[in-house]
Coordinates of N, CA and C in Angstrom, one line a residue:
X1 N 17.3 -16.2 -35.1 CA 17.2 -15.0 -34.2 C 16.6 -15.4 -32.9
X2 N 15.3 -16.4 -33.0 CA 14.9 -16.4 -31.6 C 15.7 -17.6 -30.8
X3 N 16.6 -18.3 -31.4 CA 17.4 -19.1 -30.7 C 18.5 -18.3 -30.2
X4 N 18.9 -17.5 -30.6 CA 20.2 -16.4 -30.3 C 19.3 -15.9 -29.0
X5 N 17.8 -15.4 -29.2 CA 17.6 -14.9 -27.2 C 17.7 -16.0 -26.3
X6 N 17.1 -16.6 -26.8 CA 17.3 -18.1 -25.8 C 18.7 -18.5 -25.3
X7 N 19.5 -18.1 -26.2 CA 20.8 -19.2 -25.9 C 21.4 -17.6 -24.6
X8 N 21.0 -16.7 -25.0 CA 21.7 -15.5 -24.1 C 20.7 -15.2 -22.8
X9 N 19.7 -15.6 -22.7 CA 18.7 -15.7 -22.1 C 18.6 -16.5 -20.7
X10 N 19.1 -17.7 -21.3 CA 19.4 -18.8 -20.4 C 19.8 -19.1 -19.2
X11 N 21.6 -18.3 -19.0 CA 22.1 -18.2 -17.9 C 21.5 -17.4 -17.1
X12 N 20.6 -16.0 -17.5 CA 20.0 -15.3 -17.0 C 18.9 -16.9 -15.7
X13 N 18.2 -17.1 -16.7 CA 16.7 -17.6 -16.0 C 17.5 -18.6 -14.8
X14 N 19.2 -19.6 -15.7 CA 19.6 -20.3 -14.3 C 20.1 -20.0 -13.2
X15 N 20.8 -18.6 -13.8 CA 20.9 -18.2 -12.1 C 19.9 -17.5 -11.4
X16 N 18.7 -17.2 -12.0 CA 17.6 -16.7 -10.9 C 16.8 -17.9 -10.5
X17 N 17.4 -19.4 -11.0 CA 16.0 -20.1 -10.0 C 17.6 -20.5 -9.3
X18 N 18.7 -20.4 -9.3 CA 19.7 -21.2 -8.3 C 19.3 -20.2 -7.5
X19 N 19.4 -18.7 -7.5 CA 19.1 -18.0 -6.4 C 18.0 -18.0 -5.2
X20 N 17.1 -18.0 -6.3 CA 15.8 -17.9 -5.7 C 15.6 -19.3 -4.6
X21 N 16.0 -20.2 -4.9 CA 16.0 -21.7 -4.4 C 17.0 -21.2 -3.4
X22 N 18.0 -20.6 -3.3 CA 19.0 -20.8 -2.2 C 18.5 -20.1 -1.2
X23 N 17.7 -19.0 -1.3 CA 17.6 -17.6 -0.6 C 15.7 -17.7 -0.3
X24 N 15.1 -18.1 -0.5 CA 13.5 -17.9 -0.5 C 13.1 -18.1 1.1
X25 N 13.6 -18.8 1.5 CA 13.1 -18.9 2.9 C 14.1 -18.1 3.7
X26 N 15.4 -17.2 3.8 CA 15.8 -16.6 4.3 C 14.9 -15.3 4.1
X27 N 14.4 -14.9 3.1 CA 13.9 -14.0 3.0 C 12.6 -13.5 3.8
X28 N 11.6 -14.7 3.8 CA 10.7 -14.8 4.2 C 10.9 -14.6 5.5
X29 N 11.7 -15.7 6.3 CA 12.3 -15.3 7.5 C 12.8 -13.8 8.0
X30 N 13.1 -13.4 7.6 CA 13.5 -11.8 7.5 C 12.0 -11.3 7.4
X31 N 10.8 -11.3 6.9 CA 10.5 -10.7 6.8 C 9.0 -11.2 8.4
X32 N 9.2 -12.0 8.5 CA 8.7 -12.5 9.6 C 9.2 -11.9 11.3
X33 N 10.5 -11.9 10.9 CA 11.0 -11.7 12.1 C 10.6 -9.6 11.9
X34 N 10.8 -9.0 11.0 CA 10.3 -8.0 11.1 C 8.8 -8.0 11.6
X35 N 8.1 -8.4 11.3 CA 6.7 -8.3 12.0 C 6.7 -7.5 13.6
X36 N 7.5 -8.1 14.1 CA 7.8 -8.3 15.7 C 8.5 -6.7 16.4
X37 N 9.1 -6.3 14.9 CA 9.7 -4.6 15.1 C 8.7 -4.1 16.5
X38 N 9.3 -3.6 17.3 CA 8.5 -2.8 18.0 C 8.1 -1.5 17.5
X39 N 8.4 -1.0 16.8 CA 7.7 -0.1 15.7 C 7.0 -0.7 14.7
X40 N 5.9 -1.0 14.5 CA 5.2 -1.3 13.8 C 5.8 -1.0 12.2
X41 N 5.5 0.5 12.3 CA 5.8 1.5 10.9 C 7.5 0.4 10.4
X42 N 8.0 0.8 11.2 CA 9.6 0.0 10.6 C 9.5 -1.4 10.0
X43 N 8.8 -2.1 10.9 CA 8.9 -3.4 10.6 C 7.6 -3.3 9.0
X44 N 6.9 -2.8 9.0 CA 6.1 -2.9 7.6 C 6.8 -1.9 6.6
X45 N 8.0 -0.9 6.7 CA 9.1 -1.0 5.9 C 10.0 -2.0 5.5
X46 N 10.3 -2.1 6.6 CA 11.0 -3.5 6.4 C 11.0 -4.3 5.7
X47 N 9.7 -5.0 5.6 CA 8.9 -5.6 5.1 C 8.7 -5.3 3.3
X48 N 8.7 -4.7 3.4 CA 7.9 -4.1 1.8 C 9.1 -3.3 1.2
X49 N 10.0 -3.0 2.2 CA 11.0 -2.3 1.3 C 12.5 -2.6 1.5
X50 N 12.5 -3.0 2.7 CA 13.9 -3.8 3.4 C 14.7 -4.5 2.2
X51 N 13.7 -6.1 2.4 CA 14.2 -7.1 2.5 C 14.0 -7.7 0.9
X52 N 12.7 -7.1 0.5 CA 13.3 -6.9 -1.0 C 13.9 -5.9 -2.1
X53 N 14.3 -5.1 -1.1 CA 15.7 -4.0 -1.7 C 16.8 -5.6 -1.4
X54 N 17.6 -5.4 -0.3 CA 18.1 -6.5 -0.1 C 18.4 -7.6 -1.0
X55 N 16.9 -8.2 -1.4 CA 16.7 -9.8 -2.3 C 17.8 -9.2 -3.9
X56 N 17.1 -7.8 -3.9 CA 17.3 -7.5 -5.7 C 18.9 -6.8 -5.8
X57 N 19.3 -6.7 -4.6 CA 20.7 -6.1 -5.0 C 21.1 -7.0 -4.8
X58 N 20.9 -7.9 -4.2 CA 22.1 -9.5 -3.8 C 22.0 -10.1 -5.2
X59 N 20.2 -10.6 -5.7 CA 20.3 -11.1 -7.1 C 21.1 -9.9 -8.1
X60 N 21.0 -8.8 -8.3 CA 21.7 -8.5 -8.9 C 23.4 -8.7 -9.2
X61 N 23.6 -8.8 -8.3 CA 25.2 -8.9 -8.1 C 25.6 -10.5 -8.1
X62 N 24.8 -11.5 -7.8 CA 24.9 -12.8 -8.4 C 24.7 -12.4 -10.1
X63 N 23.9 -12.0 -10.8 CA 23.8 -11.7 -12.1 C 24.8 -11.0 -12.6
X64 N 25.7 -10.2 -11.9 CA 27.0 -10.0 -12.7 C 27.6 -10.5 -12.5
X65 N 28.4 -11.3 -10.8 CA 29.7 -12.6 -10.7 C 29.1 -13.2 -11.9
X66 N 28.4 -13.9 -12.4 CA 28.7 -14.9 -13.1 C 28.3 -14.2 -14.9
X67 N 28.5 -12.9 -14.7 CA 28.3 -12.8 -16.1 C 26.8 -12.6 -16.8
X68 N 25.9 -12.7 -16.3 CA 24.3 -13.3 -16.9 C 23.5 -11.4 -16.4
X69 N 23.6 -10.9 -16.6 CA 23.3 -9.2 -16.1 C 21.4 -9.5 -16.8
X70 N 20.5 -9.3 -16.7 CA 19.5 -9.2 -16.5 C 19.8 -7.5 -17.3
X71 N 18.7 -7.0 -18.6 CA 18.2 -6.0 -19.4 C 17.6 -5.3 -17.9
X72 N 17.9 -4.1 -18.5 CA 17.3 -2.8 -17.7 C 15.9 -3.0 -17.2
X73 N 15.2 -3.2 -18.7 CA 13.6 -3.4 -18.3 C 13.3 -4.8 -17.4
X74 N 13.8 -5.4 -17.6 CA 14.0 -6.6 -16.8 C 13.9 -7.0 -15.5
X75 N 15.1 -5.6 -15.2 CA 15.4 -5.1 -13.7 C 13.9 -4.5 -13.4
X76 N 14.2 -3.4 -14.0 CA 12.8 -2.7 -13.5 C 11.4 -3.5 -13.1
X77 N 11.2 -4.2 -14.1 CA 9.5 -5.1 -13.8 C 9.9 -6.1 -12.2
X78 N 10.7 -6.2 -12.2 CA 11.2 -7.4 -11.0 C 11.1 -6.4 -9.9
X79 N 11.8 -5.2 -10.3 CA 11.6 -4.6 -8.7 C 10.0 -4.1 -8.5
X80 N 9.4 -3.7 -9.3 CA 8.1 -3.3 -9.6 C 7.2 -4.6 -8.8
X81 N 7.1 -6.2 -9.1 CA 6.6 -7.1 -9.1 C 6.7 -7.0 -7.5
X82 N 8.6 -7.1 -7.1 CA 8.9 -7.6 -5.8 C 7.8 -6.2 -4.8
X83 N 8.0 -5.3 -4.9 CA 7.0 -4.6 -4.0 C 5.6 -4.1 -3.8
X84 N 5.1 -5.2 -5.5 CA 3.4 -5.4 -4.9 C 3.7 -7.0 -3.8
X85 N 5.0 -7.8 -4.6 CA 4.4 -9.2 -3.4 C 4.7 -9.0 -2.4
X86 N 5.6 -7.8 -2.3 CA 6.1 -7.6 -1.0 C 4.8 -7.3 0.3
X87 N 3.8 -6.1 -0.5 CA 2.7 -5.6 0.2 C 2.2 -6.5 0.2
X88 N 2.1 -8.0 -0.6 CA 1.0 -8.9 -0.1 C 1.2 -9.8 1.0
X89 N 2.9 -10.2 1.0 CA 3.2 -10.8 1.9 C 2.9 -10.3 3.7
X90 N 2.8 -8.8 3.6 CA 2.5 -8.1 4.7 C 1.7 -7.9 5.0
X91 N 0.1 -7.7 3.9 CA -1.4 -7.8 4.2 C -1.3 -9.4 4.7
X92 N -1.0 -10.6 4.4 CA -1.4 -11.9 4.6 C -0.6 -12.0 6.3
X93 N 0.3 -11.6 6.4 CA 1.4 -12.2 7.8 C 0.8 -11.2 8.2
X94 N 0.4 -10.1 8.4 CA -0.7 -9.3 9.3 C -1.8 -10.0 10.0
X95 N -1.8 -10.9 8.9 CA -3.7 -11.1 9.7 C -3.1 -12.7 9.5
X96 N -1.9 -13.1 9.9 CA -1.7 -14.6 10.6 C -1.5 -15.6 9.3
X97 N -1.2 -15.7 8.2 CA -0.9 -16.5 7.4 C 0.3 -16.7 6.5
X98 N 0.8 -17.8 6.7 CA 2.0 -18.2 5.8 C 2.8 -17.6 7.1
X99 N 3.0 -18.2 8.4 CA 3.9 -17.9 8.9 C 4.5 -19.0 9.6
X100 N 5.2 -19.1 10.3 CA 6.0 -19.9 10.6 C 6.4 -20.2 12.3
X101 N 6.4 -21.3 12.9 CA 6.6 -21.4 14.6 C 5.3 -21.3 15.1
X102 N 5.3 -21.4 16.5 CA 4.3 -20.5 16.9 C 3.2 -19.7 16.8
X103 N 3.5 -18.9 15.5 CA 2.8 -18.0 15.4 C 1.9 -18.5 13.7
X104 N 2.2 -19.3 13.6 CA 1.8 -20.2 12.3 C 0.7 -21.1 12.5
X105 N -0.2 -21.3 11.4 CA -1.4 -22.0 11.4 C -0.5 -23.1 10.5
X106 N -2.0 -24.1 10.0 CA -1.2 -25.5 9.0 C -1.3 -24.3 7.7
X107 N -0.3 -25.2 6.8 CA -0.4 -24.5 5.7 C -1.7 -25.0 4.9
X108 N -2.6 -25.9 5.4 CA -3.8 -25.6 4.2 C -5.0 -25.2 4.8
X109 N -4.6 -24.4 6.3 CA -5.8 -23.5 6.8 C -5.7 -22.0 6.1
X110 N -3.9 -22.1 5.7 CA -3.8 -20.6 4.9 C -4.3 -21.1 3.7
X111 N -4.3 -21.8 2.9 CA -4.4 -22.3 1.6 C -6.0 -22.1 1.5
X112 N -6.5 -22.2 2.9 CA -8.4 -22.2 2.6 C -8.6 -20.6 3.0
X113 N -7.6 -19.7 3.7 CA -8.0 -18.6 3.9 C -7.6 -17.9 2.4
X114 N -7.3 -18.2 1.6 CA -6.3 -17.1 0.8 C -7.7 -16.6 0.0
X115 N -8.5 -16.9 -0.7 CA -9.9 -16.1 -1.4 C -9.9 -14.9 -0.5
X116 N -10.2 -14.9 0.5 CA -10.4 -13.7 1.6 C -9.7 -13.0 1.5
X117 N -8.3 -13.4 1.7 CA -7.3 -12.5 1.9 C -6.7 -12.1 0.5
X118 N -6.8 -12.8 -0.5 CA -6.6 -11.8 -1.7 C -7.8 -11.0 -2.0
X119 N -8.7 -11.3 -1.8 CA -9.7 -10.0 -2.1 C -9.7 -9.1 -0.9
X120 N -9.4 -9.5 0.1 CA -9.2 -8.0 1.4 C -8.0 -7.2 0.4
X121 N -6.6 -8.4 0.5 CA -5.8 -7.1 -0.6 C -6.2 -6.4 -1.7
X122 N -6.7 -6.8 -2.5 CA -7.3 -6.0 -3.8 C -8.4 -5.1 -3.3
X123 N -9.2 -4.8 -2.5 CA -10.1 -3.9 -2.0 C -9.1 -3.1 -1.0
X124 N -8.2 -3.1 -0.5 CA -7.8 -2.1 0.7 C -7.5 -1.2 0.2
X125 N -6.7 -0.9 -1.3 CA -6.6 0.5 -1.8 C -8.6 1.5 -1.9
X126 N -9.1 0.3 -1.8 CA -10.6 1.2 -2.2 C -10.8 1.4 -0.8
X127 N -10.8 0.8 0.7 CA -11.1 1.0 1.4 C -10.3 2.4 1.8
X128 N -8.8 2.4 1.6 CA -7.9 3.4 1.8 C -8.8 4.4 1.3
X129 N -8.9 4.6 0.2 CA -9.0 6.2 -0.4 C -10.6 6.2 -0.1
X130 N -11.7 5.5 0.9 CA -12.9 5.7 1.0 C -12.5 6.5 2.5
X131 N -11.9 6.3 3.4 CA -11.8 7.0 4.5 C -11.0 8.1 4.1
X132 N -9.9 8.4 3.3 CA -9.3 9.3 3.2 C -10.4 10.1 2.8
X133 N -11.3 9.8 1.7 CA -12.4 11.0 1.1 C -13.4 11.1 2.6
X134 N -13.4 10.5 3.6 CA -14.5 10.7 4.4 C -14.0 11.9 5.1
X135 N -12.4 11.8 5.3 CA -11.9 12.8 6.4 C -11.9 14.1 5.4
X136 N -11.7 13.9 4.5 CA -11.4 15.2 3.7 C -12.5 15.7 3.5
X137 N -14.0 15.2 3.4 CA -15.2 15.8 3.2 C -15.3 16.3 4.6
X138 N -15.2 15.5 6.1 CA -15.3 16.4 6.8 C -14.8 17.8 7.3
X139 N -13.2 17.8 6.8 CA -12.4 19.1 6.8 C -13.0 20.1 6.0
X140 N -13.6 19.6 4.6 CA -14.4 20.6 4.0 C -15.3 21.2 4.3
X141 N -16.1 20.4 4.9 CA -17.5 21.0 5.6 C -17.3 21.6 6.8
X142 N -16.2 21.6 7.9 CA -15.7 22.2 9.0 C -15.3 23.8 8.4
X143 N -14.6 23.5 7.3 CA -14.0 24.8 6.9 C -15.4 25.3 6.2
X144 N -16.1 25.0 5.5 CA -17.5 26.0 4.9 C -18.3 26.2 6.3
X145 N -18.3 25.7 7.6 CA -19.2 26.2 8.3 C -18.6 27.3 9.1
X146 N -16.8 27.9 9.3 CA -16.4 28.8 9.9 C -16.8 30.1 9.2

């Protein structure tokens, strides 16, 4: 039995690292060059929902030419995955890391920044909903003093 998932399994996992290997830095690229959006808001669409909409319908459609279709739940967690890394890749290229040209540090000044910057990511939902409750306490108290 567990040789039967493995053997159907397989083509699945080889065509997602042929993909991923052919396409990873186009992506990134793409999502770099969004940075630069003169709309801010667009380009951090872009970003987070663009380019890996984009990634997952292209890999999809490689996973059916060749036959290898990836389980429903499968699908699901991947797209799920792709748009938390997607928000990370946008918290980190925000504040200057992992980028590329120009606008790029060495890669093991990002390598020494990343403690920081993954715990800025994992705190900004708390920082988020600490200003959202500040404004909303002050609407409350505006509206109890009329």
């Amino acid at each position: 039995m567990a040789r039967t998932g493995l053997r159907s399994g397989l083509p699945i996992v080889l065509v997602e690292m042929v993909y991923v290997t052919l396409t990873a830095g186009l992506y990134a690229g793409l999502q770099q060059w969004a940075l630069d959006f003169r709309s801010r808001l667009l380009g951090n669409l872009t970003v987070v929902l663009g380019v890996p909409m984009l990634a997952q319908i292209l890999d999809w459609l490689a996973h059916r030419t060749v036959g290898a279709a990836a389980p429903g739940r499968a699908t699901l967690a991947v797209c799920v995955f792709a748009t938390i890394s997607a928000l990370f890749h946008l918290h980190v290229m925000r504040r200057g890391a992992f980028l590329t040209g120009r606008a790029g540090r060495s890669l093991m000044d990002d390598f020494r920044r990343m403690p920081r910057l993954i715990a800025g990511f994992l705190l900004a939902p708390v920082a988020l909903l600490s200003v959202v409750g500040a404004r909303l306490a002050r609407i409350l108290d505006a509206e109890a003093a009329m």
